[in-house]
mmCIF file of C-alpha atoms and ligand atoms in Angstrom:
data_model
loop_
_atom_site.group_PDB
_atom_site.id
_atom_site.type_symbol
_atom_site.label_atom_id
_atom_site.label_comp_id
_atom_site.label_asym_id
_atom_site.label_seq_id
_atom_site.Cartn_x
_atom_site.Cartn_y
_atom_site.Cartn_z
ATOM 1 C CA MET A 20 -32.335 -33.417 1.010
ATOM 2 C CA GLY A 21 -33.640 -36.636 -0.921
ATOM 3 C CA LEU A 22 -31.963 -39.176 -2.614
ATOM 4 C CA LYS A 23 -29.974 -38.065 -5.811
ATOM 5 C CA VAL A 24 -29.608 -40.511 -8.783
ATOM 6 C CA PHE A 25 -27.664 -40.331 -12.001
ATOM 7 C CA PHE A 26 -30.062 -40.492 -14.936
ATOM 8 C CA ASN A 27 -29.006 -40.225 -18.437
ATOM 9 C CA GLY A 28 -26.032 -38.156 -17.633
ATOM 10 C CA LYS A 29 -27.218 -35.912 -15.002
ATOM 11 C CA LEU A 30 -27.517 -36.112 -11.185
ATOM 12 C CA MET A 31 -31.059 -35.498 -10.152
ATOM 13 C CA ASN A 32 -33.702 -36.061 -7.258
ATOM 14 C CA ARG A 33 -34.928 -39.513 -7.581
ATOM 15 C CA GLU A 34 -38.574 -38.430 -8.157
ATOM 16 C CA MET A 35 -37.475 -36.493 -11.418
ATOM 17 C CA ALA A 36 -35.791 -39.852 -12.908
ATOM 18 C CA THR A 37 -38.623 -41.650 -14.762
ATOM 19 C CA VAL A 38 -38.076 -44.031 -17.888
ATOM 20 C CA SER A 39 -40.423 -44.091 -20.703
ATOM 21 C CA ILE A 40 -43.036 -47.143 -20.969
ATOM 22 C CA PHE A 41 -41.657 -47.540 -24.282
ATOM 23 C CA ASP A 42 -38.000 -48.576 -23.082
ATOM 24 C CA HIS A 43 -37.206 -51.784 -24.209
ATOM 25 C CA GLY A 44 -35.684 -52.630 -20.515
ATOM 26 C CA LEU A 45 -39.186 -52.554 -19.265
ATOM 27 C CA LEU A 46 -41.000 -54.199 -22.261
ATOM 28 C CA TYR A 47 -38.352 -57.082 -22.794
ATOM 29 C CA GLY A 48 -35.603 -57.005 -20.142
ATOM 30 C CA ASP A 49 -33.627 -55.764 -22.901
ATOM 31 C CA GLY A 50 -30.605 -54.360 -20.749
ATOM 32 C CA ALA A 51 -27.644 -55.299 -18.588
ATOM 33 C CA PHE A 52 -26.987 -54.072 -14.945
ATOM 34 C CA GLU A 53 -24.568 -54.509 -11.915
ATOM 35 C CA GLY A 54 -24.836 -54.444 -8.016
ATOM 36 C CA ILE A 55 -21.722 -52.960 -6.471
ATOM 37 C CA ARG A 56 -20.989 -52.141 -2.967
ATOM 38 C CA SER A 57 -18.952 -49.502 -1.250
ATOM 39 C CA TYR A 58 -17.422 -49.858 2.127
ATOM 40 C CA SER A 59 -16.111 -46.831 4.281
ATOM 41 C CA ARG A 60 -15.931 -44.778 1.239
ATOM 42 C CA ARG A 61 -14.458 -47.104 -1.246
ATOM 43 C CA VAL A 62 -15.943 -48.955 -3.958
ATOM 44 C CA PHE A 63 -15.440 -52.490 -3.807
ATOM 45 C CA ARG A 64 -13.833 -53.921 -7.381
ATOM 46 C CA LEU A 65 -15.200 -51.136 -9.389
ATOM 47 C CA LYS A 66 -13.105 -52.189 -12.268
ATOM 48 C CA GLU A 67 -14.303 -55.567 -12.276
ATOM 49 C CA HIS A 68 -17.885 -54.368 -11.997
ATOM 50 C CA MET A 69 -17.376 -52.105 -15.029
ATOM 51 C CA ASP A 70 -15.704 -54.811 -16.867
ATOM 52 C CA ARG A 71 -18.713 -57.405 -16.532
ATOM 53 C CA LEU A 72 -21.133 -54.532 -17.375
ATOM 54 C CA PHE A 73 -19.327 -53.529 -20.445
ATOM 55 C CA ALA A 74 -18.873 -57.290 -21.265
ATOM 56 C CA SER A 75 -22.522 -58.088 -20.628
ATOM 57 C CA ALA A 76 -23.615 -55.148 -23.113
ATOM 58 C CA SER A 77 -21.000 -56.189 -25.503
ATOM 59 C CA ALA A 78 -22.541 -59.533 -25.722
ATOM 60 C CA ILE A 79 -25.989 -58.040 -26.309
ATOM 61 C CA ARG A 80 -24.673 -55.378 -28.704
ATOM 62 C CA LEU A 81 -25.829 -52.513 -26.702
ATOM 63 C CA ASP A 82 -23.910 -49.223 -26.736
ATOM 64 C CA ILE A 83 -23.901 -47.788 -23.254
ATOM 65 C CA GLY A 84 -22.891 -44.248 -24.730
ATOM 66 C CA MET A 85 -20.541 -43.794 -22.017
ATOM 67 C CA THR A 86 -16.720 -44.953 -21.537
ATOM 68 C CA LYS A 87 -15.977 -47.262 -18.512
ATOM 69 C CA LYS A 88 -14.099 -44.090 -16.873
ATOM 70 C CA GLU A 89 -17.224 -41.952 -17.396
ATOM 71 C CA LEU A 90 -19.374 -44.618 -15.901
ATOM 72 C CA SER A 91 -17.126 -45.040 -12.963
ATOM 73 C CA ASP A 92 -16.691 -41.376 -12.330
ATOM 74 C CA ALA A 93 -20.461 -41.145 -12.442
ATOM 75 C CA VAL A 94 -20.748 -43.984 -9.629
ATOM 76 C CA LEU A 95 -18.240 -41.863 -7.640
ATOM 77 C CA LEU A 96 -20.158 -38.556 -8.190
ATOM 78 C CA THR A 97 -23.370 -40.182 -7.078
ATOM 79 C CA LEU A 98 -21.977 -41.745 -4.010
ATOM 80 C CA LYS A 99 -20.444 -38.297 -3.085
ATOM 81 C CA ALA A 100 -23.861 -36.328 -3.718
ATOM 82 C CA ASN A 101 -25.458 -38.708 -0.988
ATOM 83 C CA LYS A 102 -22.728 -38.728 1.280
ATOM 84 C CA LEU A 103 -23.062 -42.465 1.559
ATOM 85 C CA ASP A 104 -20.063 -44.283 3.384
ATOM 86 C CA ASP A 105 -21.658 -47.750 3.019
ATOM 87 C CA SER A 106 -23.694 -48.409 0.187
ATOM 88 C CA TYR A 107 -25.172 -50.708 -2.486
ATOM 89 C CA ILE A 108 -24.943 -49.339 -6.080
ATOM 90 C CA ARG A 109 -27.159 -50.399 -8.889
ATOM 91 C CA VAL A 110 -25.703 -49.353 -12.433
ATOM 92 C CA VAL A 111 -28.322 -50.102 -15.163
ATOM 93 C CA ALA A 112 -28.061 -49.511 -18.899
ATOM 94 C CA THR A 113 -31.344 -50.355 -20.978
ATOM 95 C CA ARG A 114 -31.770 -50.392 -24.484
ATOM 96 C CA GLY A 115 -33.626 -47.422 -24.451
ATOM 97 C CA PRO A 116 -36.820 -46.201 -25.824
ATOM 98 C CA GLY A 117 -38.189 -47.939 -28.972
ATOM 99 C CA ASP A 118 -41.041 -49.156 -30.605
ATOM 100 C CA LEU A 119 -43.495 -52.202 -29.574
ATOM 101 C CA GLY A 120 -41.430 -54.453 -31.768
ATOM 102 C CA LEU A 121 -38.373 -56.296 -30.354
ATOM 103 C CA ASP A 122 -35.908 -54.987 -33.031
ATOM 104 C CA PRO A 123 -33.275 -53.181 -30.879
ATOM 105 C CA ARG A 124 -32.231 -51.130 -33.855
ATOM 106 C CA LYS A 125 -35.403 -49.104 -33.285
ATOM 107 C CA CYS A 126 -34.011 -47.864 -29.739
ATOM 108 C CA ARG A 127 -31.888 -44.898 -30.404
ATOM 109 C CA LYS A 128 -30.044 -44.096 -27.217
ATOM 110 C CA ALA A 129 -29.561 -46.478 -24.030
ATOM 111 C CA THR A 130 -31.028 -45.408 -20.691
ATOM 112 C CA VAL A 131 -28.433 -45.356 -18.319
ATOM 113 C CA PHE A 132 -28.830 -44.717 -14.607
ATOM 114 C CA ILE A 133 -27.062 -44.932 -11.184
ATOM 115 C CA ILE A 134 -29.071 -45.726 -7.991
ATOM 116 C CA THR A 135 -26.934 -45.491 -4.777
ATOM 117 C CA ASP A 136 -28.685 -46.597 -1.563
ATOM 118 C CA LYS A 137 -28.349 -49.147 1.431
ATOM 119 C CA ILE A 138 -29.397 -52.943 0.804
ATOM 120 C CA LYS A 139 -30.231 -55.650 3.705
ATOM 121 C CA LEU A 140 -30.637 -58.920 1.690
ATOM 122 C CA TYR A 141 -30.941 -61.454 4.526
ATOM 123 C CA PRO A 142 -31.619 -60.838 8.102
ATOM 124 C CA GLU A 143 -28.684 -60.693 10.492
ATOM 125 C CA GLU A 144 -29.544 -63.801 12.409
ATOM 126 C CA LEU A 145 -28.902 -66.185 9.207
ATOM 127 C CA TYR A 146 -25.401 -64.760 9.156
ATOM 128 C CA GLU A 147 -24.923 -65.938 12.837
ATOM 129 C CA ASN A 148 -26.568 -69.216 12.550
ATOM 130 C CA GLY A 149 -26.607 -70.060 8.884
ATOM 131 C CA MET A 150 -29.370 -70.268 6.383
ATOM 132 C CA PRO A 151 -31.511 -72.900 5.139
ATOM 133 C CA ILE A 152 -32.264 -73.074 1.523
ATOM 134 C CA ILE A 153 -34.470 -75.517 -0.593
ATOM 135 C CA ILE A 154 -33.263 -77.107 -4.232
ATOM 136 C CA SER A 155 -35.350 -75.169 -6.617
ATOM 137 C CA LYS A 156 -37.490 -77.249 -9.434
ATOM 138 C CA THR A 157 -36.829 -74.348 -11.709
ATOM 139 C CA ARG A 158 -33.589 -75.069 -13.844
ATOM 140 C CA ARG A 159 -30.981 -72.319 -14.503
ATOM 141 C CA ASN A 160 -30.939 -70.831 -17.978
ATOM 142 C CA HIS A 161 -29.144 -73.342 -20.344
ATOM 143 C CA PRO A 162 -25.864 -71.546 -21.325
ATOM 144 C CA LEU A 163 -26.755 -72.312 -25.180
ATOM 145 C CA CYS A 164 -29.924 -70.177 -24.536
ATOM 146 C CA ILE A 165 -28.366 -67.185 -22.532
ATOM 147 C CA ASP A 166 -24.815 -66.862 -21.867
ATOM 148 C CA PRO A 167 -24.469 -66.710 -18.118
ATOM 149 C CA ARG A 168 -21.812 -64.083 -18.347
ATOM 150 C CA ILE A 169 -24.590 -61.484 -19.351
ATOM 151 C CA LYS A 170 -25.982 -59.928 -16.182
ATOM 152 C CA SER A 171 -28.939 -59.054 -18.211
ATOM 153 C CA LEU A 172 -32.259 -57.049 -16.984
ATOM 154 C CA ASN A 173 -34.361 -60.575 -17.204
ATOM 155 C CA TYR A 174 -34.201 -62.530 -14.097
ATOM 156 C CA LEU A 175 -37.476 -64.479 -14.451
ATOM 157 C CA ASN A 176 -35.766 -67.425 -14.077
ATOM 158 C CA ASN A 177 -34.074 -66.659 -10.981
ATOM 159 C CA ILE A 178 -37.576 -64.873 -9.826
ATOM 160 C CA LEU A 179 -39.357 -67.832 -10.300
ATOM 161 C CA ALA A 180 -36.597 -69.720 -7.995
ATOM 162 C CA LYS A 181 -37.003 -67.136 -5.572
ATOM 163 C CA ILE A 182 -40.832 -67.554 -5.300
ATOM 164 C CA GLU A 183 -40.272 -71.132 -4.805
ATOM 165 C CA ALA A 184 -37.786 -70.599 -1.845
ATOM 166 C CA THR A 185 -40.245 -67.882 -0.213
ATOM 167 C CA SER A 186 -43.207 -70.271 -0.536
ATOM 168 C CA ALA A 187 -40.923 -72.969 1.429
ATOM 169 C CA GLY A 188 -40.108 -70.540 3.947
ATOM 170 C CA THR A 189 -36.522 -70.213 3.046
ATOM 171 C CA GLU A 190 -34.811 -66.975 1.745
ATOM 172 C CA GLU A 191 -32.812 -68.867 -1.080
ATOM 173 C CA ALA A 192 -32.896 -71.607 -3.756
ATOM 174 C CA LEU A 193 -30.174 -73.607 -5.051
ATOM 175 C CA MET A 194 -30.569 -73.820 -8.885
ATOM 176 C CA LEU A 195 -29.601 -76.729 -10.918
ATOM 177 C CA SER A 196 -28.577 -76.698 -14.611
ATOM 178 C CA VAL A 197 -30.938 -78.533 -17.208
ATOM 179 C CA GLU A 198 -28.436 -81.864 -17.017
ATOM 180 C CA GLY A 199 -29.079 -81.481 -13.115
ATOM 181 C CA TYR A 200 -25.503 -80.105 -11.900
ATOM 182 C CA VAL A 201 -25.299 -77.462 -9.084
ATOM 183 C CA VAL A 202 -25.087 -74.084 -10.552
ATOM 184 C CA GLU A 203 -25.786 -71.259 -8.244
ATOM 185 C CA CYS A 204 -28.664 -69.475 -6.404
ATOM 186 C CA THR A 205 -31.075 -66.840 -7.507
ATOM 187 C CA GLY A 206 -28.706 -63.962 -6.664
ATOM 188 C CA ASP A 207 -25.654 -65.835 -5.225
ATOM 189 C CA ASN A 208 -22.825 -68.086 -6.425
ATOM 190 C CA ILE A 209 -22.316 -71.443 -4.368
ATOM 191 C CA PHE A 210 -19.265 -72.990 -2.491
ATOM 192 C CA LEU A 211 -18.657 -76.352 -0.480
ATOM 193 C CA VAL A 212 -15.889 -76.907 2.096
ATOM 194 C CA LYS A 213 -14.728 -80.610 1.970
ATOM 195 C CA GLY A 214 -11.588 -82.137 3.253
ATOM 196 C CA GLY A 215 -10.421 -78.340 3.865
ATOM 197 C CA ARG A 216 -10.720 -77.411 0.338
ATOM 198 C CA LEU A 217 -13.012 -75.170 -1.615
ATOM 199 C CA ILE A 218 -15.210 -76.388 -4.342
ATOM 200 C CA THR A 219 -17.577 -74.294 -6.756
ATOM 201 C CA PRO A 220 -18.891 -74.919 -9.834
ATOM 202 C CA PRO A 221 -17.156 -74.100 -12.995
ATOM 203 C CA GLY A 222 -18.828 -71.039 -14.908
ATOM 204 C CA GLU A 223 -19.567 -73.202 -18.209
ATOM 205 C CA LEU A 224 -22.505 -74.761 -16.305
ATOM 206 C CA GLY A 225 -24.695 -71.406 -16.496
ATOM 207 C CA ALA A 226 -23.604 -69.362 -13.299
ATOM 208 C CA LEU A 227 -22.888 -65.894 -13.375
ATOM 209 C CA GLU A 228 -19.259 -65.249 -13.107
ATOM 210 C CA GLY A 229 -19.102 -63.824 -9.362
ATOM 211 C CA ILE A 230 -17.054 -60.921 -8.505
ATOM 212 C CA THR A 231 -17.358 -62.028 -4.791
ATOM 213 C CA GLN A 232 -16.888 -65.725 -5.668
ATOM 214 C CA ASP A 233 -13.494 -64.370 -7.413
ATOM 215 C CA ALA A 234 -12.354 -62.482 -4.300
ATOM 216 C CA VAL A 235 -13.330 -65.476 -2.005
ATOM 217 C CA ILE A 236 -11.188 -67.631 -4.480
ATOM 218 C CA GLU A 237 -8.189 -64.967 -4.056
ATOM 219 C CA ILE A 238 -8.533 -65.092 -0.258
ATOM 220 C CA ALA A 239 -8.507 -68.879 -0.212
ATOM 221 C CA LYS A 240 -5.400 -69.140 -2.193
ATOM 222 C CA LYS A 241 -3.607 -66.594 -0.095
ATOM 223 C CA ARG A 242 -4.729 -68.950 2.803
ATOM 224 C CA LYS A 243 -3.202 -71.788 1.068
ATOM 225 C CA ILE A 244 -6.702 -73.382 0.767
ATOM 226 C CA LYS A 245 -7.062 -75.398 -2.664
ATOM 227 C CA VAL A 246 -9.924 -74.259 -4.556
ATOM 228 C CA GLU A 247 -11.616 -76.644 -7.085
ATOM 229 C CA ARG A 248 -14.160 -75.749 -9.932
ATOM 230 C CA LYS A 249 -16.075 -79.078 -10.344
ATOM 231 C CA ALA A 250 -19.493 -80.077 -11.617
ATOM 232 C CA MET A 251 -21.417 -81.582 -8.986
ATOM 233 C CA ARG A 252 -24.514 -83.514 -8.443
ATOM 234 C CA PRO A 253 -26.705 -82.572 -5.455
ATOM 235 C CA GLY A 254 -25.752 -85.478 -3.673
ATOM 236 C CA GLU A 255 -22.447 -83.948 -3.067
ATOM 237 C CA LEU A 256 -23.926 -80.979 -1.342
ATOM 238 C CA PHE A 257 -24.848 -83.435 1.688
ATOM 239 C CA LYS A 258 -21.343 -84.798 2.100
ATOM 240 C CA ALA A 259 -19.593 -81.512 2.556
ATOM 241 C CA ASP A 260 -18.613 -80.006 5.764
ATOM 242 C CA GLU A 261 -19.634 -76.623 5.239
ATOM 243 C CA CYS A 262 -21.641 -74.544 2.794
ATOM 244 C CA PHE A 263 -21.790 -71.022 1.683
ATOM 245 C CA LEU A 264 -22.983 -68.443 -0.807
ATOM 246 C CA THR A 265 -21.146 -65.436 -2.139
ATOM 247 C CA GLY A 266 -22.843 -62.373 -3.781
ATOM 248 C CA THR A 267 -22.324 -58.505 -3.656
ATOM 249 C CA ALA A 268 -25.481 -57.934 -1.720
ATOM 250 C CA ALA A 269 -25.220 -61.416 0.470
ATOM 251 C CA GLU A 270 -21.431 -61.049 0.805
ATOM 252 C CA ILE A 271 -20.801 -64.632 2.427
ATOM 253 C CA ILE A 272 -23.411 -66.103 4.049
ATOM 254 C CA PRO A 273 -23.174 -69.807 5.817
ATOM 255 C CA VAL A 274 -25.799 -72.351 4.276
ATOM 256 C CA VAL A 275 -26.545 -75.031 7.255
ATOM 257 C CA LYS A 276 -29.840 -76.748 5.918
ATOM 258 C CA ILE A 277 -30.694 -77.854 2.131
ATOM 259 C CA ASP A 278 -34.012 -79.359 1.396
ATOM 260 C CA LYS A 279 -34.582 -79.458 5.317
ATOM 261 C CA LYS A 280 -31.363 -81.724 5.380
ATOM 262 C CA ARG A 281 -28.349 -80.560 7.707
ATOM 263 C CA ILE A 282 -25.005 -79.645 6.077
ATOM 264 C CA GLY A 283 -21.955 -80.370 8.225
ATOM 265 C CA SER A 284 -22.431 -79.767 11.795
ATOM 266 C CA GLY A 285 -25.662 -77.739 10.937
ATOM 267 C CA LYS A 286 -23.838 -74.753 12.272
ATOM 268 C CA PRO A 287 -21.649 -72.266 10.428
ATOM 269 C CA GLY A 288 -18.045 -73.715 9.839
ATOM 270 C CA PRO A 289 -14.736 -72.490 10.809
ATOM 271 C CA VAL A 290 -13.523 -72.190 6.988
ATOM 272 C CA THR A 291 -16.841 -69.953 6.373
ATOM 273 C CA ARG A 292 -16.241 -67.875 9.202
ATOM 274 C CA MET A 293 -12.259 -67.245 8.249
ATOM 275 C CA LEU A 294 -13.290 -66.246 4.855
ATOM 276 C CA ARG A 295 -16.004 -63.878 6.175
ATOM 277 C CA GLN A 296 -13.435 -62.168 8.512
ATOM 278 C CA ASP A 297 -10.844 -61.769 5.545
ATOM 279 C CA PHE A 298 -13.309 -60.549 3.130
ATOM 280 C CA HIS A 299 -14.725 -57.771 5.359
ATOM 281 C CA ALA A 300 -10.950 -56.750 5.944
ATOM 282 C CA LEU A 301 -10.433 -56.854 2.211
ATOM 283 C CA THR A 302 -13.390 -54.695 1.570
ATOM 284 C CA LYS A 303 -12.083 -51.995 4.011
ATOM 285 C CA ARG A 304 -8.473 -51.768 2.406
ATOM 286 C CA THR A 305 -9.046 -51.848 -1.129
ATOM 287 C CA GLY A 306 -11.334 -50.269 -3.595
ATOM 288 C CA ALA A 307 -11.692 -46.852 -5.404
ATOM 289 C CA LYS A 308 -11.864 -43.922 -2.861
ATOM 290 C CA TYR A 309 -14.391 -41.274 -2.880
HETATM 291 N N1 LIG B 8 -25.273 -65.167 -9.360
HETATM 292 C C1 LIG B 8 -26.270 -64.336 -9.727
HETATM 293 C C2 LIG B 8 -27.673 -65.032 -10.655
HETATM 294 C C3 LIG B 8 -26.277 -63.310 -9.425
HETATM 295 O O1 LIG B 8 -27.309 -62.314 -9.581
HETATM 296 C C4 LIG B 8 -25.283 -62.367 -8.814
HETATM 297 C C5 LIG B 8 -25.357 -61.099 -8.232
HETATM 298 N N2 LIG B 8 -26.022 -60.909 -7.730
HETATM 299 C C6 LIG B 8 -24.411 -63.574 -8.419
HETATM 300 C C7 LIG B 8 -24.322 -64.956 -8.711
HETATM 301 C C8 LIG B 8 -22.877 -62.932 -7.489
HETATM 302 O O2 LIG B 8 -22.195 -62.080 -8.227
HETATM 303 P P1 LIG B 8 -21.460 -61.194 -7.483
HETATM 304 O O3 LIG B 8 -20.432 -61.395 -6.292
HETATM 305 O O4 LIG B 8 -20.627 -60.562 -8.722
HETATM 306 O O5 LIG B 8 -22.369 -60.143 -6.993
#
């Protein structure tokens, strides 16, 4: 039996779920999405993902046409239909089909779909030994141009940086703000460990407010590790003891080199390792059951 997806209100085989070439999600990247994970038949932070999706939609004045409860239930239904214990879940709401102009008022109904599948973002070896990254020349979207809290379907800014990363033989690129402050990577937030405390950039600089980032901050507080939200220049990265990235797909991944320069000991550090263990434990014990 093939993969079932939820598409505009119904479960169907993936082959049957096709969008119009007039869909503004496709024509203009007009829409919002979420990437969610489930672990051992529990969806991690489903409420927070729904809140963020509806906040993104509201910021672009997109009516998803479903309530948070209906969409959450649809996520659980899709997971059950595919008998997936551990999954990556993509929830997408586009402006829907319209005409060839930009005007969203011409799009009568949002296109809403859910795909539940597996994801492997980075090779296992990088979790064990740490990942090298580069600093991208592409700067992160300025918050005055696109509110970073909107997880929109338009990822070209990040894709340009990703191309730079892969051309340089690395998997990830760090993006700076227009003013030159450390913001985030193409699909992950960034943390430094310095003198026993965690430092991560403040959201106002243009990073997405990460749900994994939030979970890590909570874990750190439980462990009595101080967390600072601070604007940093790239020079600060090289004074850190440890560095790691957080994201739904990536979870927590150590970074050991930036632009070929070593961070800390050049190996994944003890704080990163402890946070990873606590994070994995949290994913197994919490979340909406299905
Ligand atoms: N920044 C960007 C640009 C992202 O796309 C993501 C999600 N992949 C993140 C950060 C991490 O957010 P979360 O922990 O909520 O997945």
